[in-house]
XYZ file of C-alpha atoms in Angstrom:
565
model
C 36.586 207.198 102.160
C 36.710 209.673 99.286
C 33.695 211.826 98.510
C 32.711 213.015 95.056
C 31.922 216.672 94.591
C 28.252 216.540 93.609
C 28.753 219.433 91.237
C 31.548 217.668 89.355
C 30.653 215.863 86.132
C 30.851 212.074 86.048
C 34.015 211.112 84.141
C 33.997 209.127 80.937
C 31.707 209.036 77.952
C 28.085 207.949 77.586
C 27.339 204.384 76.528
C 26.782 203.936 72.816
C 23.227 203.843 71.553
C 23.507 200.100 70.868
C 24.837 199.415 74.382
C 21.951 201.369 75.896
C 19.477 199.417 73.770
C 21.022 196.081 74.784
C 20.888 197.079 78.452
C 17.191 197.952 78.233
C 16.326 194.828 76.239
C 18.114 192.461 78.578
C 16.592 194.125 81.621
C 13.130 193.308 80.271
C 13.984 189.868 78.924
C 15.800 188.759 82.076
C 13.165 190.339 84.352
C 15.757 192.361 86.256
C 14.972 195.082 88.810
C 14.422 198.525 87.284
C 17.516 200.378 86.147
C 18.494 203.355 88.288
C 19.803 205.562 85.512
C 22.234 206.005 82.612
C 25.837 204.849 82.609
C 29.113 206.433 81.543
C 32.340 204.574 80.749
C 35.990 205.477 81.270
C 38.061 203.254 78.980
C 41.630 202.062 79.376
C 42.330 203.398 82.856
C 45.844 202.527 83.980
C 46.164 200.578 87.241
C 49.764 200.453 88.580
C 51.185 197.228 90.018
C 53.958 196.942 92.598
C 56.508 195.790 90.015
C 55.854 198.710 87.664
C 53.487 196.925 85.294
C 50.310 198.837 84.400
C 47.060 196.899 83.936
C 44.239 198.332 81.844
C 40.666 198.603 83.062
C 37.358 199.979 81.837
C 35.256 201.715 84.493
C 31.466 201.883 84.141
C 29.901 204.529 86.360
C 26.294 205.414 87.107
C 25.736 208.894 85.728
C 24.415 210.015 89.109
C 25.887 211.513 92.234
C 28.417 209.243 93.906
C 30.435 207.697 95.320
C 29.123 204.175 94.600
C 29.518 200.609 95.796
C 31.897 198.973 93.344
C 32.021 195.615 91.586
C 35.404 194.324 90.383
C 35.889 191.816 87.569
C 39.354 190.640 86.562
C 39.470 188.986 83.129
C 42.007 187.329 80.830
C 39.523 187.519 77.921
C 39.343 191.225 77.185
C 36.933 193.926 78.275
C 34.231 193.821 75.615
C 31.750 191.449 74.055
C 29.608 188.970 75.951
C 31.315 189.494 79.306
C 30.455 193.180 79.225
C 26.875 192.449 78.187
C 26.307 189.846 80.906
C 28.527 190.934 83.787
C 28.979 194.703 83.476
C 26.036 196.566 81.973
C 23.243 195.041 84.116
C 25.087 196.035 87.305
C 26.241 199.502 86.255
C 22.683 200.325 85.155
C 21.486 199.497 88.675
C 23.735 201.800 90.626
C 27.097 200.025 90.865
C 30.439 201.268 89.674
C 31.825 198.325 87.706
C 35.510 197.860 86.965
C 36.492 195.227 84.405
C 40.239 194.801 84.261
C 42.440 192.834 81.872
C 44.792 190.659 83.887
C 48.551 190.851 83.477
C 49.809 190.258 79.955
C 46.413 190.404 78.206
C 44.601 193.027 76.095
C 46.906 195.970 76.754
C 47.880 195.150 80.335
C 51.588 195.063 81.002
C 53.638 192.103 82.178
C 53.586 188.480 81.080
C 50.521 186.251 81.315
C 50.994 183.164 83.477
C 47.702 181.384 84.222
C 46.425 182.470 87.689
C 49.823 182.770 89.395
C 49.793 186.598 89.629
C 46.168 187.157 90.549
C 46.697 187.407 94.317
C 49.090 190.349 94.447
C 47.689 191.976 91.292
C 44.230 191.903 92.878
C 45.573 193.526 96.044
C 47.285 196.269 94.017
C 44.036 196.877 92.135
C 42.151 197.399 95.400
C 44.873 199.834 96.519
C 44.183 201.802 93.325
C 40.426 201.682 93.953
C 40.916 203.360 97.327
C 42.208 206.447 95.537
C 39.222 206.801 93.196
C 36.638 209.469 94.023
C 33.749 207.308 92.765
C 34.567 204.398 95.139
C 32.521 204.505 98.357
C 34.667 201.980 100.232
C 32.407 198.964 99.622
C 33.636 196.316 97.197
C 32.245 193.126 95.694
C 33.873 190.755 93.244
C 32.002 189.040 90.438
C 32.469 186.752 87.499
C 32.747 183.249 86.043
C 35.531 180.721 85.580
C 38.938 182.458 85.547
C 37.250 185.594 86.975
C 36.145 183.429 89.910
C 39.640 182.077 90.520
C 40.859 185.695 90.632
C 38.276 186.316 93.368
C 39.586 183.419 95.462
C 43.138 184.685 94.927
C 42.139 188.086 96.320
C 40.368 186.360 99.226
C 43.637 184.732 100.303
C 44.117 188.047 102.116
C 40.747 189.750 101.758
C 40.897 193.554 101.940
C 38.565 195.138 104.513
C 36.520 196.732 101.726
C 35.489 193.327 100.343
C 31.874 192.791 101.431
C 30.682 190.073 99.032
C 31.821 187.603 96.396
C 29.747 186.243 93.517
C 31.486 183.234 91.969
C 30.058 181.635 88.853
C 31.304 178.215 87.670
C 34.705 178.893 89.187
C 37.642 176.903 90.571
C 39.933 177.633 93.479
C 42.411 174.919 92.454
C 43.566 174.967 88.847
C 45.643 171.834 89.354
C 42.674 169.746 90.474
C 40.676 171.067 87.517
C 43.333 170.261 84.937
C 43.941 166.811 86.431
C 40.336 166.025 87.288
C 40.039 162.396 88.422
C 43.839 162.334 88.379
C 43.928 162.394 84.573
C 44.739 165.344 82.268
C 41.564 166.944 80.966
C 42.888 166.861 77.431
C 39.957 168.419 75.605
C 39.309 171.176 78.143
C 42.962 172.114 78.559
C 43.453 172.111 74.783
C 40.421 174.267 74.039
C 41.359 176.777 76.740
C 45.013 176.906 75.687
C 44.119 177.422 72.035
C 41.626 180.126 73.028
C 44.267 182.061 74.969
C 46.868 181.586 72.234
C 44.657 183.125 69.539
C 42.203 185.464 71.287
C 44.160 188.671 70.677
C 44.742 187.751 67.028
C 41.050 187.522 66.144
C 38.045 189.725 66.762
C 35.284 189.102 69.281
C 32.888 187.526 66.795
C 35.487 185.316 65.180
C 36.762 184.293 68.601
C 33.257 183.184 69.617
C 32.933 181.123 66.433
C 36.330 179.530 67.033
C 35.309 178.557 70.550
C 32.080 176.967 69.343
C 33.947 174.960 66.684
C 37.012 174.093 68.784
C 36.013 170.492 69.515
C 35.788 169.697 65.810
C 38.770 171.801 64.728
C 41.151 170.363 67.324
C 40.087 166.733 66.880
C 42.937 165.784 64.495
C 45.511 167.310 66.844
C 44.100 165.444 69.846
C 44.435 162.100 68.063
C 48.163 162.651 67.498
C 50.917 161.364 69.777
C 52.904 162.340 71.758
C 50.982 165.008 73.645
C 54.125 167.035 74.290
C 54.310 169.893 71.811
C 50.545 169.901 71.241
C 50.183 173.603 72.100
C 52.828 174.485 69.512
C 50.814 172.615 66.893
C 47.797 174.779 67.733
C 49.735 177.864 66.641
C 49.123 181.361 67.964
C 50.994 182.935 70.853
C 53.240 180.688 72.959
C 51.531 178.649 75.680
C 54.427 177.057 77.601
C 52.208 175.997 80.485
C 50.568 173.181 78.516
C 53.615 170.912 78.327
C 54.501 171.768 81.931
C 51.083 170.691 83.159
C 51.170 167.418 81.209
C 54.637 166.720 82.642
C 53.428 167.027 86.271
C 50.709 164.361 86.726
C 51.047 164.195 90.525
C 48.739 166.641 92.316
C 50.982 166.413 95.400
C 53.913 167.841 93.424
C 54.950 171.238 94.911
C 54.947 172.506 91.307
C 51.184 172.968 91.630
C 51.255 175.158 94.753
C 51.225 178.406 92.773
C 48.098 177.288 90.917
C 46.013 176.983 94.083
C 43.979 179.432 96.164
C 42.469 176.659 98.293
C 43.501 178.319 101.543
C 41.072 181.157 100.815
C 38.157 178.704 100.947
C 39.339 177.693 104.428
C 40.032 181.185 105.777
C 37.846 183.797 104.078
C 34.742 185.042 105.924
C 33.424 187.124 103.011
C 29.776 186.266 102.194
C 29.773 184.220 98.987
C 27.177 183.309 96.390
C 28.235 180.220 94.420
C 26.696 179.493 91.023
C 27.426 176.138 89.411
C 26.146 173.757 86.773
C 25.538 170.018 86.970
C 27.434 169.690 83.669
C 30.134 172.241 84.489
C 33.837 171.378 84.460
C 34.273 172.917 87.932
C 31.164 171.451 89.594
C 33.027 169.510 92.258
C 34.997 172.579 93.302
C 31.788 174.620 93.620
C 30.319 171.922 95.886
C 33.548 171.767 97.911
C 33.512 175.549 98.380
C 29.936 175.372 99.611
C 30.617 172.600 102.120
C 33.717 174.253 103.591
C 32.157 177.720 103.888
C 28.947 176.291 105.376
C 30.818 174.191 107.913
C 32.844 177.229 108.970
C 29.714 179.329 109.510
C 30.410 181.724 106.638
C 27.329 183.200 104.994
C 27.053 181.232 101.768
C 24.364 180.398 99.249
C 24.522 178.126 96.222
C 22.591 177.820 92.988
C 23.246 174.857 90.681
C 21.479 174.739 87.336
C 21.419 172.252 84.460
C 24.189 174.164 82.719
C 27.534 173.262 81.181
C 30.449 175.702 81.360
C 29.429 177.655 78.265
C 25.653 177.561 78.747
C 24.817 179.478 81.937
C 21.329 180.994 81.876
C 22.210 184.662 82.302
C 18.626 185.581 83.199
C 18.730 183.331 86.267
C 22.303 184.057 87.293
C 22.052 187.830 86.895
C 18.887 188.060 88.983
C 20.438 185.991 91.746
C 23.720 187.908 91.611
C 21.973 191.267 91.828
C 19.962 189.951 94.764
C 23.155 188.942 96.601
C 24.783 192.307 95.937
C 21.618 194.097 97.005
C 21.792 192.275 100.306
C 25.461 192.949 101.018
C 26.173 196.152 99.040
C 22.815 197.942 98.857
C 22.739 200.873 96.467
C 20.132 202.672 98.572
C 18.398 202.287 101.914
C 15.510 200.315 100.435
C 17.742 197.565 99.063
C 19.115 194.504 100.762
C 15.924 193.117 102.274
C 15.429 190.153 99.951
C 15.845 186.608 101.227
C 16.560 183.379 99.395
C 16.973 179.747 100.318
C 20.496 178.650 101.098
C 20.487 176.171 98.194
C 18.629 176.182 94.884
C 19.082 173.263 92.504
C 17.588 172.408 89.154
C 16.289 168.841 88.988
C 16.776 167.569 85.455
C 14.220 165.033 84.320
C 11.614 166.843 86.413
C 12.821 170.122 84.812
C 12.097 172.244 87.829
C 13.905 174.173 90.544
C 13.974 173.056 94.171
C 14.733 175.256 97.174
C 16.599 173.353 99.872
C 17.975 174.194 103.314
C 21.261 172.415 102.535
C 23.108 170.183 100.090
C 22.949 167.289 99.902
C 19.465 166.907 101.392
C 18.246 163.942 103.412
C 18.032 160.811 101.262
C 17.735 157.055 101.521
C 19.925 154.643 99.576
C 18.578 152.349 96.909
C 20.842 149.697 95.394
C 20.770 147.788 92.122
C 23.095 144.926 91.206
C 24.742 144.271 87.871
C 23.288 141.137 86.315
C 23.906 138.874 83.289
C 22.736 140.082 79.868
C 23.153 143.719 80.873
C 20.577 143.882 83.639
C 20.370 146.021 86.791
C 18.212 144.324 89.404
C 17.131 144.890 92.990
C 18.128 141.356 93.966
C 21.736 140.569 94.881
C 23.265 137.739 92.786
C 23.097 134.226 94.220
C 24.860 132.197 91.505
C 28.616 131.871 90.874
C 30.608 132.526 87.722
C 28.730 135.391 86.049
C 30.766 138.100 84.341
C 30.789 140.518 81.414
C 33.810 141.089 79.163
C 34.939 144.182 77.271
C 38.165 145.455 75.730
C 39.878 148.800 75.329
C 42.274 149.656 72.507
C 44.120 152.933 73.169
C 44.912 153.299 69.474
C 41.164 153.273 68.743
C 40.004 154.842 72.017
C 36.418 154.854 73.195
C 35.222 158.386 72.360
C 33.775 160.920 74.766
C 30.233 162.194 74.247
C 28.880 165.283 76.015
C 29.613 165.732 79.689
C 31.623 168.421 81.453
C 33.626 169.907 78.599
C 34.340 173.394 77.224
C 32.609 172.638 73.955
C 29.406 173.169 72.089
C 28.661 169.460 72.479
C 28.835 169.577 76.293
C 26.214 168.412 78.727
C 23.458 165.833 78.360
C 23.645 164.114 74.976
C 22.293 161.093 73.138
C 24.568 158.153 73.963
C 23.008 155.618 71.599
C 25.872 155.543 69.063
C 28.445 155.364 71.831
C 26.652 152.473 73.523
C 26.502 150.567 70.235
C 30.305 150.268 70.193
C 31.843 146.899 70.970
C 34.061 148.433 73.675
C 31.145 149.776 75.757
C 28.968 147.752 78.134
C 25.671 148.807 79.659
C 23.564 147.544 82.579
C 19.948 148.708 82.653
C 16.942 148.411 84.962
C 13.449 147.433 83.925
C 11.108 150.403 83.348
C 10.538 152.185 86.640
C 7.076 151.870 88.155
C 7.536 155.061 90.191
C 9.951 157.996 89.816
C 13.417 157.825 91.352
C 14.930 161.203 92.288
C 18.706 161.165 92.645
C 19.936 163.923 94.976
C 23.665 163.614 95.561
C 26.415 161.291 94.373
C 25.744 157.837 92.926
C 28.081 155.175 94.324
C 29.490 152.340 92.251
C 31.202 149.148 93.375
C 32.751 147.238 90.508
C 34.653 143.952 90.697
C 37.073 144.193 87.783
C 39.626 141.743 86.483
C 42.013 143.239 83.883
C 44.951 141.764 81.985
C 46.870 145.058 82.014
C 47.790 146.809 85.266
C 47.823 150.188 83.462
C 44.225 150.942 82.579
C 41.186 153.141 83.188
C 37.501 152.530 83.682
C 34.921 155.125 82.689
C 31.599 154.962 84.548
C 28.543 156.891 83.418
C 24.971 157.017 84.702
C 22.328 157.450 82.006
C 18.564 157.967 81.797
C 16.834 155.833 79.155
C 13.442 157.133 78.084
C 10.420 155.205 76.784
C 11.780 155.364 73.216
C 15.101 153.851 74.298
C 17.131 157.052 74.005
C 20.002 157.038 76.497
C 21.110 160.426 77.900
C 24.048 160.921 80.264
C 23.419 162.275 83.768
C 26.772 162.107 85.602
C 30.075 160.261 85.147
C 33.650 159.742 86.284
C 36.862 158.181 85.008
C 38.966 156.095 87.408
C 42.660 155.601 86.582
C 43.868 152.232 87.865
C 47.608 152.492 87.139
C 49.943 150.796 89.562
C 51.799 152.891 92.095
C 55.571 152.578 92.080
C 56.547 149.231 93.617
C 52.977 147.920 93.673
C 52.330 144.348 92.522
C 49.689 143.812 89.815
C 46.450 142.667 91.498
C 44.617 139.568 90.318
C 41.333 141.451 90.708
C 40.431 145.027 91.598
C 37.479 146.322 93.527
C 36.716 149.756 92.098
C 34.671 151.844 94.526
C 33.875 155.391 93.553
C 31.233 158.092 93.881
C 30.096 159.930 90.781
C 29.840 163.735 90.929
C 26.703 164.974 92.674
C 23.630 165.748 90.652
C 19.903 166.334 90.981
C 17.963 164.218 88.503
C 14.577 162.543 88.352
C 14.274 159.222 86.524
C 10.598 159.355 85.615
C 8.168 156.456 85.757
C 8.545 154.393 82.595
C 12.209 155.387 82.205
C 15.130 153.070 82.939
C 18.353 153.667 84.856
C 21.513 152.650 83.024
C 25.127 152.216 84.105
C 27.572 152.545 81.222
C 31.071 151.033 81.546
C 34.044 151.452 79.193
C 37.811 151.823 79.220
C 38.052 155.546 78.488
C 36.487 158.741 77.168
C 38.814 160.384 74.660
C 39.621 163.215 74.047
C 37.861 164.511 77.152
C 40.435 162.601 79.197
C 43.950 161.900 77.967
C 43.874 158.231 77.024
C 45.713 155.641 79.057
C 48.077 154.029 76.555
C 48.507 151.034 78.825
C 52.317 150.917 78.936
C 52.975 152.832 82.140
C 54.881 155.562 80.281
C 54.657 159.310 81.053
C 51.446 160.606 79.545
C 53.102 163.427 77.649
C 55.799 161.336 75.954
C 54.026 158.011 75.312
C 53.577 157.086 71.652
C 52.369 153.453 71.517
C 49.461 151.652 73.096
C 48.841 148.299 74.754
C 45.225 147.028 74.670
C 43.429 145.877 77.817
C 40.819 143.157 78.289
C 38.450 143.491 81.250
C 35.998 141.226 83.020
C 33.284 142.737 85.235
C 32.232 140.336 87.964
C 28.563 140.225 88.949
C 28.054 136.946 90.753
C 27.658 135.871 94.367
C 31.373 136.382 95.087
C 31.621 139.654 93.127
C 28.331 141.556 93.528
C 29.026 144.689 91.504
C 26.431 147.341 92.333
C 25.049 150.830 91.820
C 23.613 152.759 94.803
C 21.686 156.011 94.502
C 20.863 158.488 97.288
C 17.161 158.912 96.619
C 15.100 161.834 97.844
C 11.390 162.389 98.079
C 10.066 164.214 94.994
C 8.507 167.541 95.962
């Protein structure tokens, strides 16, 4: 381990006056531990890769004697702006050396950008460079959200001995499963992310943030057009060849996707990990999977899941928890590292409060409601024959998506009233609840469905209806029902699925609602109903559905219900 000459000056330049002011303000506003001292920054350091490419990094150093425990962030989005404010300055001001590096092919780093495929060996080469730095004390943590988090899992495929902790916010380990969530291309999310990457180095930080917040509206005309192939070219900006490739590989078992996965790291790494997720985050299911696998393997893991969507993390909460995890595993001084936390912290929407739990999911009991005529959800199983509810889906006028787990300003829990007023949406609703019902885990749905087209989808959404009748989404899933090759069209399907986990309290006086439709566009690429490849299809075939809810087809909704604290 290198040692810094205490008489030598700390390299780099002081933070700007505005950066120092922001650091102080956020420390107070976010109720962070006291800062340990000023910070200096070394900009544009060159980090050599094994193939000769040089990646650029900014190094933030405590202006105190070193060496220091070091936090590494690897970003495709540049090294300034909100990421620096949220994920660099609070940590450097509290005694950590923080390295934020632009990944290959972005913001001055050499080589060609290919989403996630180079992060394993580039991360290893970056750690090799860290070992030569006099300010590095031999203890390393990784940190960051989304793509940053995937880069952490890629490094953990072969974790270096210096890696003592990982802090993964809203991050995937399997890009394929994220892009084809529920087996269907995530059209809106993939489009917004692709357009962001294609333009981010052509616009400034402020304009880029505005473009991201307006992407859902700006891209809407493009997402209505067919075919989907060539969509990225219509966005303009730098080339994004991956988009058409991803659309052309709809099978998650295709070996094509192997290079987009770091799943093995979840099954082999023993590095202590803090996982931060959001109930409305695109990558929620991967966060929960990471937790279960690490827990079952005996790895030290903790998880916090808030009410957030991908773009709406509460930095006050996440920064405090992240600093606490680093303080435990990479203490800056001898007095640090003594704090304890529960293994799981979840935010219960509806109740609007945090719960500390020993595990996830907690102990629950099932409660079942049955779909009934006239849009009811009742405790009693049906006893009469013949009941059913009809709806249609026209892929050329697709049922729109509202809120949910998207990379857009309109993400998360939203008013569904206009959506539910459409003729192609059906709802089933309980009577007002006499006592609260607290859902802790994944709601299960059993739907008896008769469709006149073997190529179709069903979109299932759980909503909370308040006393005024306002319906707000809680959790949802799309199920693609296309025939497998050689499969005969069924006369009737039994759709059984579990919605993504959540923590939500349906308060007394509220009603529980199950929403059923044939799609959610443009969040999911629409099923055009002709069995054609999703990227090349240009015409649609409508589908008519019948939901059975009689004695022979008792469609139902079951919730794992916990005891309110």
